[in-house]
PDB file of C-alpha atoms and ligand atoms in Angstrom:
ATOM      1  CA  MET A 489      17.622  11.140  -4.718  1.00  0.00           C
ATOM      2  CA  GLU A 490      14.704   9.867  -6.801  1.00  0.00           C
ATOM      3  CA  ILE A 491      12.739   6.756  -5.880  1.00  0.00           C
ATOM      4  CA  ILE A 492       9.908   5.035  -7.728  1.00  0.00           C
ATOM      5  CA  VAL A 493       6.803   4.440  -5.621  1.00  0.00           C
ATOM      6  CA  ALA A 494       5.071   1.193  -6.609  1.00  0.00           C
ATOM      7  CA  THR A 495       1.546   2.501  -6.097  1.00  0.00           C
ATOM      8  CA  LYS A 496      -1.477   3.412  -8.176  1.00  0.00           C
ATOM      9  CA  ASN A 497      -3.116   5.115  -5.191  1.00  0.00           C
ATOM     10  CA  LYS A 498      -2.910   8.907  -5.653  1.00  0.00           C
ATOM     11  CA  GLY A 499      -3.688   9.560  -1.982  1.00  0.00           C
ATOM     12  CA  LYS A 500      -0.709   7.481  -0.899  1.00  0.00           C
ATOM     13  CA  LEU A 501       1.573   9.106  -3.485  1.00  0.00           C
ATOM     14  CA  ARG A 502       0.645  12.610  -2.239  1.00  0.00           C
ATOM     15  CA  GLU A 503       1.581  11.566   1.283  1.00  0.00           C
ATOM     16  CA  PHE A 504       4.882   9.997   0.167  1.00  0.00           C
ATOM     17  CA  SER A 505       5.771  13.166  -1.656  1.00  0.00           C
ATOM     18  CA  ARG A 506       4.999  15.558   1.202  1.00  0.00           C
ATOM     19  CA  ILE A 507       6.612  13.383   3.927  1.00  0.00           C
ATOM     20  CA  LEU A 508       9.806  12.566   1.993  1.00  0.00           C
ATOM     21  CA  ALA A 509      10.422  15.887   0.176  1.00  0.00           C
ATOM     22  CA  PRO A 510      11.863  17.605   3.285  1.00  0.00           C
ATOM     23  CA  MET A 511      14.391  14.758   3.515  1.00  0.00           C
ATOM     24  CA  ASP A 512      15.465  15.443  -0.079  1.00  0.00           C
ATOM     25  CA  ILE A 513      13.847  12.286  -1.444  1.00  0.00           C
ATOM     26  CA  GLN A 514      11.798  12.855  -4.610  1.00  0.00           C
ATOM     27  CA  VAL A 515       9.213  10.271  -5.537  1.00  0.00           C
ATOM     28  CA  VAL A 516       7.742   9.302  -8.918  1.00  0.00           C
ATOM     29  CA  GLY A 517       4.615   7.204  -9.229  1.00  0.00           C
ATOM     30  CA  MET A 518       3.911   4.327 -11.594  1.00  0.00           C
ATOM     31  CA  GLU A 519       1.584   6.461 -13.684  1.00  0.00           C
ATOM     32  CA  ASP A 520       4.242   9.176 -14.102  1.00  0.00           C
ATOM     33  CA  LEU A 521       6.447   6.498 -15.676  1.00  0.00           C
ATOM     34  CA  ASP A 522       3.627   5.048 -17.743  1.00  0.00           C
ATOM     35  CA  ILE A 523       3.842   1.735 -15.874  1.00  0.00           C
ATOM     36  CA  HIS A 524       0.467   0.008 -15.878  1.00  0.00           C
ATOM     37  CA  LEU A 525       1.480  -3.371 -14.524  1.00  0.00           C
ATOM     38  CA  ASP A 526      -1.291  -5.185 -12.659  1.00  0.00           C
ATOM     39  CA  ILE A 527       0.381  -6.690  -9.611  1.00  0.00           C
ATOM     40  CA  GLU A 528      -1.395  -9.547  -7.875  1.00  0.00           C
ATOM     41  CA  GLU A 529      -1.335  -8.873  -4.132  1.00  0.00           C
ATOM     42  CA  ASN A 530      -1.730 -12.441  -2.954  1.00  0.00           C
ATOM     43  CA  GLY A 531       0.216 -12.146   0.296  1.00  0.00           C
ATOM     44  CA  GLU A 532      -1.377 -12.711   3.697  1.00  0.00           C
ATOM     45  CA  THR A 533       0.346  -9.835   5.456  1.00  0.00           C
ATOM     46  CA  PHE A 534       1.037  -6.159   4.804  1.00  0.00           C
ATOM     47  CA  TYR A 535       4.738  -7.053   4.727  1.00  0.00           C
ATOM     48  CA  ASP A 536       4.270  -9.757   2.066  1.00  0.00           C
ATOM     49  CA  ASN A 537       2.176  -7.509  -0.176  1.00  0.00           C
ATOM     50  CA  ALA A 538       4.486  -4.511   0.134  1.00  0.00           C
ATOM     51  CA  LYS A 539       7.424  -6.772  -0.799  1.00  0.00           C
ATOM     52  CA  ILE A 540       5.527  -8.221  -3.779  1.00  0.00           C
ATOM     53  CA  LYS A 541       4.776  -4.726  -5.149  1.00  0.00           C
ATOM     54  CA  ALA A 542       8.273  -3.316  -4.631  1.00  0.00           C
ATOM     55  CA  GLU A 543       9.988  -6.363  -6.123  1.00  0.00           C
ATOM     56  CA  ALA A 544       7.678  -6.435  -9.166  1.00  0.00           C
ATOM     57  CA  ILE A 545       8.488  -2.823 -10.080  1.00  0.00           C
ATOM     58  CA  HIS A 546      12.183  -3.284  -9.318  1.00  0.00           C
ATOM     59  CA  ALA A 547      12.247  -6.327 -11.649  1.00  0.00           C
ATOM     60  CA  LEU A 548      10.720  -4.148 -14.377  1.00  0.00           C
ATOM     61  CA  THR A 549      12.904  -1.062 -13.955  1.00  0.00           C
ATOM     62  CA  GLY A 550      16.097  -2.147 -12.185  1.00  0.00           C
ATOM     63  CA  LYS A 551      15.756   1.031 -10.105  1.00  0.00           C
ATOM     64  CA  ALA A 552      15.311   1.757  -6.388  1.00  0.00           C
ATOM     65  CA  VAL A 553      11.649   1.220  -5.551  1.00  0.00           C
ATOM     66  CA  VAL A 554       9.513   1.725  -2.478  1.00  0.00           C
ATOM     67  CA  ALA A 555       6.030   0.251  -1.919  1.00  0.00           C
ATOM     68  CA  ASP A 556       3.329   0.649   0.717  1.00  0.00           C
ATOM     69  CA  ASP A 557       0.832  -1.919   1.819  1.00  0.00           C
ATOM     70  CA  SER A 558      -1.603  -0.677   4.395  1.00  0.00           C
ATOM     71  CA  GLY A 559      -5.072  -1.101   5.766  1.00  0.00           C
ATOM     72  CA  LEU A 560      -7.608  -0.563   8.486  1.00  0.00           C
ATOM     73  CA  CYS A 561      -7.810  -3.243  11.212  1.00  0.00           C
ATOM     74  CA  VAL A 562     -10.990  -3.053  13.285  1.00  0.00           C
ATOM     75  CA  ASP A 563     -10.825  -4.888  16.625  1.00  0.00           C
ATOM     76  CA  ALA A 564     -14.542  -5.703  16.788  1.00  0.00           C
ATOM     77  CA  LEU A 565     -14.221  -7.364  13.356  1.00  0.00           C
ATOM     78  CA  GLY A 566     -11.238  -9.498  14.355  1.00  0.00           C
ATOM     79  CA  GLY A 567      -8.836  -7.209  12.455  1.00  0.00           C
ATOM     80  CA  ARG A 568     -10.881  -6.970   9.252  1.00  0.00           C
ATOM     81  CA  PRO A 569     -10.745  -5.570   6.637  1.00  0.00           C
ATOM     82  CA  GLY A 570      -6.949  -5.495   7.227  1.00  0.00           C
ATOM     83  CA  VAL A 571      -4.995  -6.551   4.125  1.00  0.00           C
ATOM     84  CA  TYR A 572      -8.302  -6.624   2.243  1.00  0.00           C
ATOM     85  CA  SER A 573      -9.118  -2.942   2.944  1.00  0.00           C
ATOM     86  CA  ALA A 574      -8.885  -1.936  -0.734  1.00  0.00           C
ATOM     87  CA  ARG A 575     -11.035  -4.960  -1.697  1.00  0.00           C
ATOM     88  CA  TYR A 576     -13.651  -4.591   1.095  1.00  0.00           C
ATOM     89  CA  GLY A 577     -17.080  -4.899  -0.552  1.00  0.00           C
ATOM     90  CA  GLY A 578     -15.364  -5.404  -3.939  1.00  0.00           C
ATOM     91  CA  GLU A 579     -12.408  -3.593  -5.477  1.00  0.00           C
ATOM     92  CA  ASP A 580     -14.610  -1.296  -7.543  1.00  0.00           C
ATOM     93  CA  LEU A 581     -16.959  -0.297  -4.718  1.00  0.00           C
ATOM     94  CA  PRO A 582     -16.469   3.442  -4.156  1.00  0.00           C
ATOM     95  CA  TYR A 583     -15.272   4.579  -0.726  1.00  0.00           C
ATOM     96  CA  PRO A 584     -18.527   6.217   0.422  1.00  0.00           C
ATOM     97  CA  GLN A 585     -20.148   2.786   0.025  1.00  0.00           C
ATOM     98  CA  LYS A 586     -17.269   0.909   1.656  1.00  0.00           C
ATOM     99  CA  ILE A 587     -17.575   3.304   4.587  1.00  0.00           C
ATOM    100  CA  ALA A 588     -21.354   2.847   4.763  1.00  0.00           C
ATOM    101  CA  MET A 589     -20.845  -0.932   4.791  1.00  0.00           C
ATOM    102  CA  LEU A 590     -18.336  -0.737   7.613  1.00  0.00           C
ATOM    103  CA  LEU A 591     -20.580   1.568   9.676  1.00  0.00           C
ATOM    104  CA  GLU A 592     -23.443  -0.872   9.112  1.00  0.00           C
ATOM    105  CA  GLU A 593     -21.304  -3.797  10.312  1.00  0.00           C
ATOM    106  CA  LEU A 594     -20.502  -1.798  13.453  1.00  0.00           C
ATOM    107  CA  LYS A 595     -23.969  -0.388  14.065  1.00  0.00           C
ATOM    108  CA  ASP A 596     -24.482  -2.319  17.316  1.00  0.00           C
ATOM    109  CA  CYS A 597     -20.911  -1.842  18.488  1.00  0.00           C
ATOM    110  CA  PRO A 598     -20.660   0.464  21.548  1.00  0.00           C
ATOM    111  CA  PRO A 599     -18.122   3.330  21.685  1.00  0.00           C
ATOM    112  CA  GLU A 600     -15.624   1.516  23.932  1.00  0.00           C
ATOM    113  CA  LYS A 601     -15.431  -1.420  21.490  1.00  0.00           C
ATOM    114  CA  ARG A 602     -14.900   0.667  18.336  1.00  0.00           C
ATOM    115  CA  THR A 603     -11.102   0.592  18.608  1.00  0.00           C
ATOM    116  CA  ALA A 604      -9.089   0.112  15.427  1.00  0.00           C
ATOM    117  CA  GLN A 605      -5.682   0.745  13.937  1.00  0.00           C
ATOM    118  CA  PHE A 606      -4.283   1.787  10.636  1.00  0.00           C
ATOM    119  CA  ALA A 607      -1.218  -0.276   9.753  1.00  0.00           C
ATOM    120  CA  CYS A 608       1.381   0.342   7.058  1.00  0.00           C
ATOM    121  CA  VAL A 609       4.445  -1.542   5.858  1.00  0.00           C
ATOM    122  CA  ILE A 610       6.884   0.346   3.674  1.00  0.00           C
ATOM    123  CA  TYR A 611       9.175  -1.972   1.720  1.00  0.00           C
ATOM    124  CA  PHE A 612      12.247  -0.591  -0.042  1.00  0.00           C
ATOM    125  CA  VAL A 613      14.275  -2.410  -2.695  1.00  0.00           C
ATOM    126  CA  ASP A 614      17.611  -0.801  -3.510  1.00  0.00           C
ATOM    127  CA  GLU A 615      19.176  -0.750  -6.986  1.00  0.00           C
ATOM    128  CA  LYS A 616      20.979  -4.010  -6.192  1.00  0.00           C
ATOM    129  CA  GLY A 617      17.701  -5.748  -5.349  1.00  0.00           C
ATOM    130  CA  ARG A 618      18.162  -5.918  -1.571  1.00  0.00           C
ATOM    131  CA  GLY A 619      14.994  -5.353   0.427  1.00  0.00           C
ATOM    132  CA  TYR A 620      14.104  -3.663   3.736  1.00  0.00           C
ATOM    133  CA  GLY A 621      10.751  -3.345   5.554  1.00  0.00           C
ATOM    134  CA  PHE A 622       9.475  -0.641   7.939  1.00  0.00           C
ATOM    135  CA  GLU A 623       6.226  -0.664   9.894  1.00  0.00           C
ATOM    136  CA  GLY A 624       3.983   2.066  11.243  1.00  0.00           C
ATOM    137  CA  ILE A 625       0.826   1.751  13.340  1.00  0.00           C
ATOM    138  CA  CYS A 626      -1.725   4.414  14.270  1.00  0.00           C
ATOM    139  CA  PRO A 627      -4.301   3.506  16.929  1.00  0.00           C
ATOM    140  CA  GLY A 628      -7.734   5.159  16.843  1.00  0.00           C
ATOM    141  CA  THR A 629     -11.466   4.461  16.784  1.00  0.00           C
ATOM    142  CA  ILE A 630     -14.187   4.086  14.179  1.00  0.00           C
ATOM    143  CA  GLY A 631     -16.711   6.904  14.502  1.00  0.00           C
ATOM    144  CA  TYR A 632     -20.459   6.792  13.941  1.00  0.00           C
ATOM    145  CA  GLN A 633     -20.314   9.207  11.045  1.00  0.00           C
ATOM    146  CA  CYS A 634     -17.955  10.840   8.578  1.00  0.00           C
ATOM    147  CA  LYS A 635     -16.158  14.008   9.546  1.00  0.00           C
ATOM    148  CA  GLY A 636     -13.985  16.248   7.359  1.00  0.00           C
ATOM    149  CA  GLU A 637     -13.175  16.588   3.689  1.00  0.00           C
ATOM    150  CA  ARG A 638      -9.476  15.845   3.407  1.00  0.00           C
ATOM    151  CA  GLY A 639      -7.469  12.680   2.777  1.00  0.00           C
ATOM    152  CA  PHE A 640      -8.640   9.504   1.081  1.00  0.00           C
ATOM    153  CA  GLY A 641     -10.005   6.001   1.681  1.00  0.00           C
ATOM    154  CA  TYR A 642     -11.329   5.404   5.189  1.00  0.00           C
ATOM    155  CA  ASP A 643     -10.025   8.740   6.552  1.00  0.00           C
ATOM    156  CA  PRO A 644     -13.504  10.249   7.208  1.00  0.00           C
ATOM    157  CA  ILE A 645     -14.446   7.577   9.796  1.00  0.00           C
ATOM    158  CA  PHE A 646     -11.074   6.929  11.453  1.00  0.00           C
ATOM    159  CA  TYR A 647     -10.801   9.084  14.580  1.00  0.00           C
ATOM    160  CA  VAL A 648      -7.802  10.029  16.649  1.00  0.00           C
ATOM    161  CA  GLY A 649      -9.444  11.616  19.702  1.00  0.00           C
ATOM    162  CA  GLU A 650     -12.220  13.949  18.578  1.00  0.00           C
ATOM    163  CA  GLU A 651     -10.899  14.471  15.055  1.00  0.00           C
ATOM    164  CA  SER A 652     -11.039  12.149  12.074  1.00  0.00           C
ATOM    165  CA  PHE A 653      -8.045  11.761   9.735  1.00  0.00           C
ATOM    166  CA  SER A 654     -10.123  13.755   7.233  1.00  0.00           C
ATOM    167  CA  SER A 655     -10.524  16.682   9.597  1.00  0.00           C
ATOM    168  CA  LEU A 656      -6.817  16.921  10.465  1.00  0.00           C
ATOM    169  CA  THR A 657      -4.445  19.118   8.471  1.00  0.00           C
ATOM    170  CA  ASP A 658      -1.880  17.297   6.295  1.00  0.00           C
ATOM    171  CA  GLU A 659       0.809  18.045   8.892  1.00  0.00           C
ATOM    172  CA  GLN A 660      -1.334  16.710  11.739  1.00  0.00           C
ATOM    173  CA  LYS A 661      -2.162  13.497   9.884  1.00  0.00           C
ATOM    174  CA  ASP A 662       1.451  12.891   8.836  1.00  0.00           C
ATOM    175  CA  ALA A 663       2.679  13.443  12.407  1.00  0.00           C
ATOM    176  CA  CYS A 664       0.603  10.549  13.810  1.00  0.00           C
ATOM    177  CA  SER A 665      -0.321   8.384  10.834  1.00  0.00           C
ATOM    178  CA  HIS A 666       0.807   4.816  10.188  1.00  0.00           C
ATOM    179  CA  ARG A 667       2.352   5.965   6.871  1.00  0.00           C
ATOM    180  CA  GLY A 668       4.083   8.954   8.458  1.00  0.00           C
ATOM    181  CA  LYS A 669       5.680   6.714  11.082  1.00  0.00           C
ATOM    182  CA  ALA A 670       6.784   4.027   8.610  1.00  0.00           C
ATOM    183  CA  LEU A 671       8.123   6.549   6.076  1.00  0.00           C
ATOM    184  CA  ARG A 672      10.110   8.443   8.694  1.00  0.00           C
ATOM    185  CA  ALA A 673      11.682   5.149   9.865  1.00  0.00           C
ATOM    186  CA  PHE A 674      12.533   4.405   6.213  1.00  0.00           C
ATOM    187  CA  ALA A 675      13.984   7.874   5.573  1.00  0.00           C
ATOM    188  CA  GLN A 676      16.095   7.632   8.725  1.00  0.00           C
ATOM    189  CA  ALA A 677      17.544   4.255   7.682  1.00  0.00           C
ATOM    190  CA  LEU A 678      18.105   5.207   4.033  1.00  0.00           C
ATOM    191  CA  PRO A 679      21.553   6.876   4.234  1.00  0.00           C
ATOM    192  CA  GLU A 680      23.013   3.787   5.918  1.00  0.00           C
ATOM    193  CA  ILE A 681      21.284   1.443   3.436  1.00  0.00           C
ATOM    194  CA  LEU A 682      22.667   3.395   0.475  1.00  0.00           C
ATOM    195  CA  ASN A 683      26.185   3.265   1.921  1.00  0.00           C
ATOM    196  CA  ARG A 684      26.199  -0.527   2.106  1.00  0.00           C
ATOM    197  CA  PRO A 685      28.694  -2.096  -0.298  1.00  0.00           C
TER     198      PRO A 685
HETATM  199  P1  LIG B   3      -1.529   0.244  -4.250  1.00  0.00           P
HETATM  200  O1  LIG B   3      -1.583  -1.231  -3.937  1.00  0.00           O
HETATM  201  O2  LIG B   3      -1.435   0.534  -5.701  1.00  0.00           O
HETATM  202  O3  LIG B   3      -0.472   0.950  -3.431  1.00  0.00           O
HETATM  203  P2  LIG B   3      -4.101   0.310  -2.920  1.00  0.00           P
HETATM  204  O4  LIG B   3      -5.073   1.419  -2.640  1.00  0.00           O
HETATM  205  O5  LIG B   3      -4.641  -0.927  -3.571  1.00  0.00           O
HETATM  206  O6  LIG B   3      -2.916   0.934  -3.792  1.00  0.00           O
HETATM  207  P3  LIG B   3      -3.443  -1.251  -0.583  1.00  0.00           P
HETATM  208  O7  LIG B   3      -3.592  -2.541  -1.306  1.00  0.00           O
HETATM  209  O8  LIG B   3      -2.271  -1.101   0.357  1.00  0.00           O
HETATM  210  O9  LIG B   3      -3.331  -0.032  -1.592  1.00  0.00           O
HETATM  211  O10 LIG B   3      -4.789  -0.987   0.179  1.00  0.00           O
HETATM  212  C1  LIG B   3      -4.786  -0.128   1.292  1.00  0.00           C
HETATM  213  C2  LIG B   3      -6.173   0.434   1.488  1.00  0.00           C
HETATM  214  O11 LIG B   3      -6.271   0.784   2.886  1.00  0.00           O
HETATM  215  C3  LIG B   3      -6.304   1.731   0.724  1.00  0.00           C
HETATM  216  O12 LIG B   3      -6.890   1.538  -0.527  1.00  0.00           O
HETATM  217  C4  LIG B   3      -7.187   2.551   1.643  1.00  0.00           C
HETATM  218  O13 LIG B   3      -8.509   2.217   1.428  1.00  0.00           O
HETATM  219  C5  LIG B   3      -6.825   2.054   3.034  1.00  0.00           C
HETATM  220  N1  LIG B   3      -5.873   3.002   3.603  1.00  0.00           N
HETATM  221  C6  LIG B   3      -4.543   2.818   3.792  1.00  0.00           C
HETATM  222  N2  LIG B   3      -3.981   3.924   4.316  1.00  0.00           N
HETATM  223  C7  LIG B   3      -4.971   4.812   4.447  1.00  0.00           C
HETATM  224  C8  LIG B   3      -5.020   6.136   4.905  1.00  0.00           C
HETATM  225  O14 LIG B   3      -3.942   6.779   5.297  1.00  0.00           O
HETATM  226  N3  LIG B   3      -6.213   6.744   4.922  1.00  0.00           N
HETATM  227  C9  LIG B   3      -7.322   6.123   4.499  1.00  0.00           C
HETATM  228  N4  LIG B   3      -7.366   4.888   4.031  1.00  0.00           N
HETATM  229  C10 LIG B   3      -6.194   4.229   3.993  1.00  0.00           C
END
């Protein structure tokens, strides 16, 4: 089956594609369909924002749509940047600078207090407009420096044990990541959702 992913983030889309392909779910991104809608993410939670994005693209296409809202929640910062992760330091600030800003904010934070989690809500709207949410959490820590070349966003400074998300292989990241967990829960529920009258 083919599902539209309501995202402009190429890193997310790559992960959707590689996690869902083995379950026979093909994904197409907004850019592939020439959809350039600017969706205002004015929700206060990952759930709200994922729902806003999925419903906006469903309203436009009438098709089955899935959206992801996610972010990095740092305990020492009271859960920031959280839902504002993409806007941390300004939407247009490139990730190396966002990362430098975050490391600066945490410069006096000792190792045992550098705990954090990546959170993800996947929200699916079926062709009839009914919606379903799925959550995934990945606990980890914020390192003192970047490690690895892979992935996107905050991956180089988010550590699971000794390795950062950027130094894991795709398979290793997907096995433990917030998005991997939420997408597998979605894929598992999908057959039953599609069978609903
Ligand atoms: P869309 O809204 O178009 O999907 P976005 O990048 O704006 O794209 P979000 O509003 O959900 O997406 O912002 C989530 C941000 O959190 C994202 O831009 C990354 O910076 C960060 N993030 C989420 N998952 C991540 C991951 O697996 N690795 C690194 N950073 C991640």
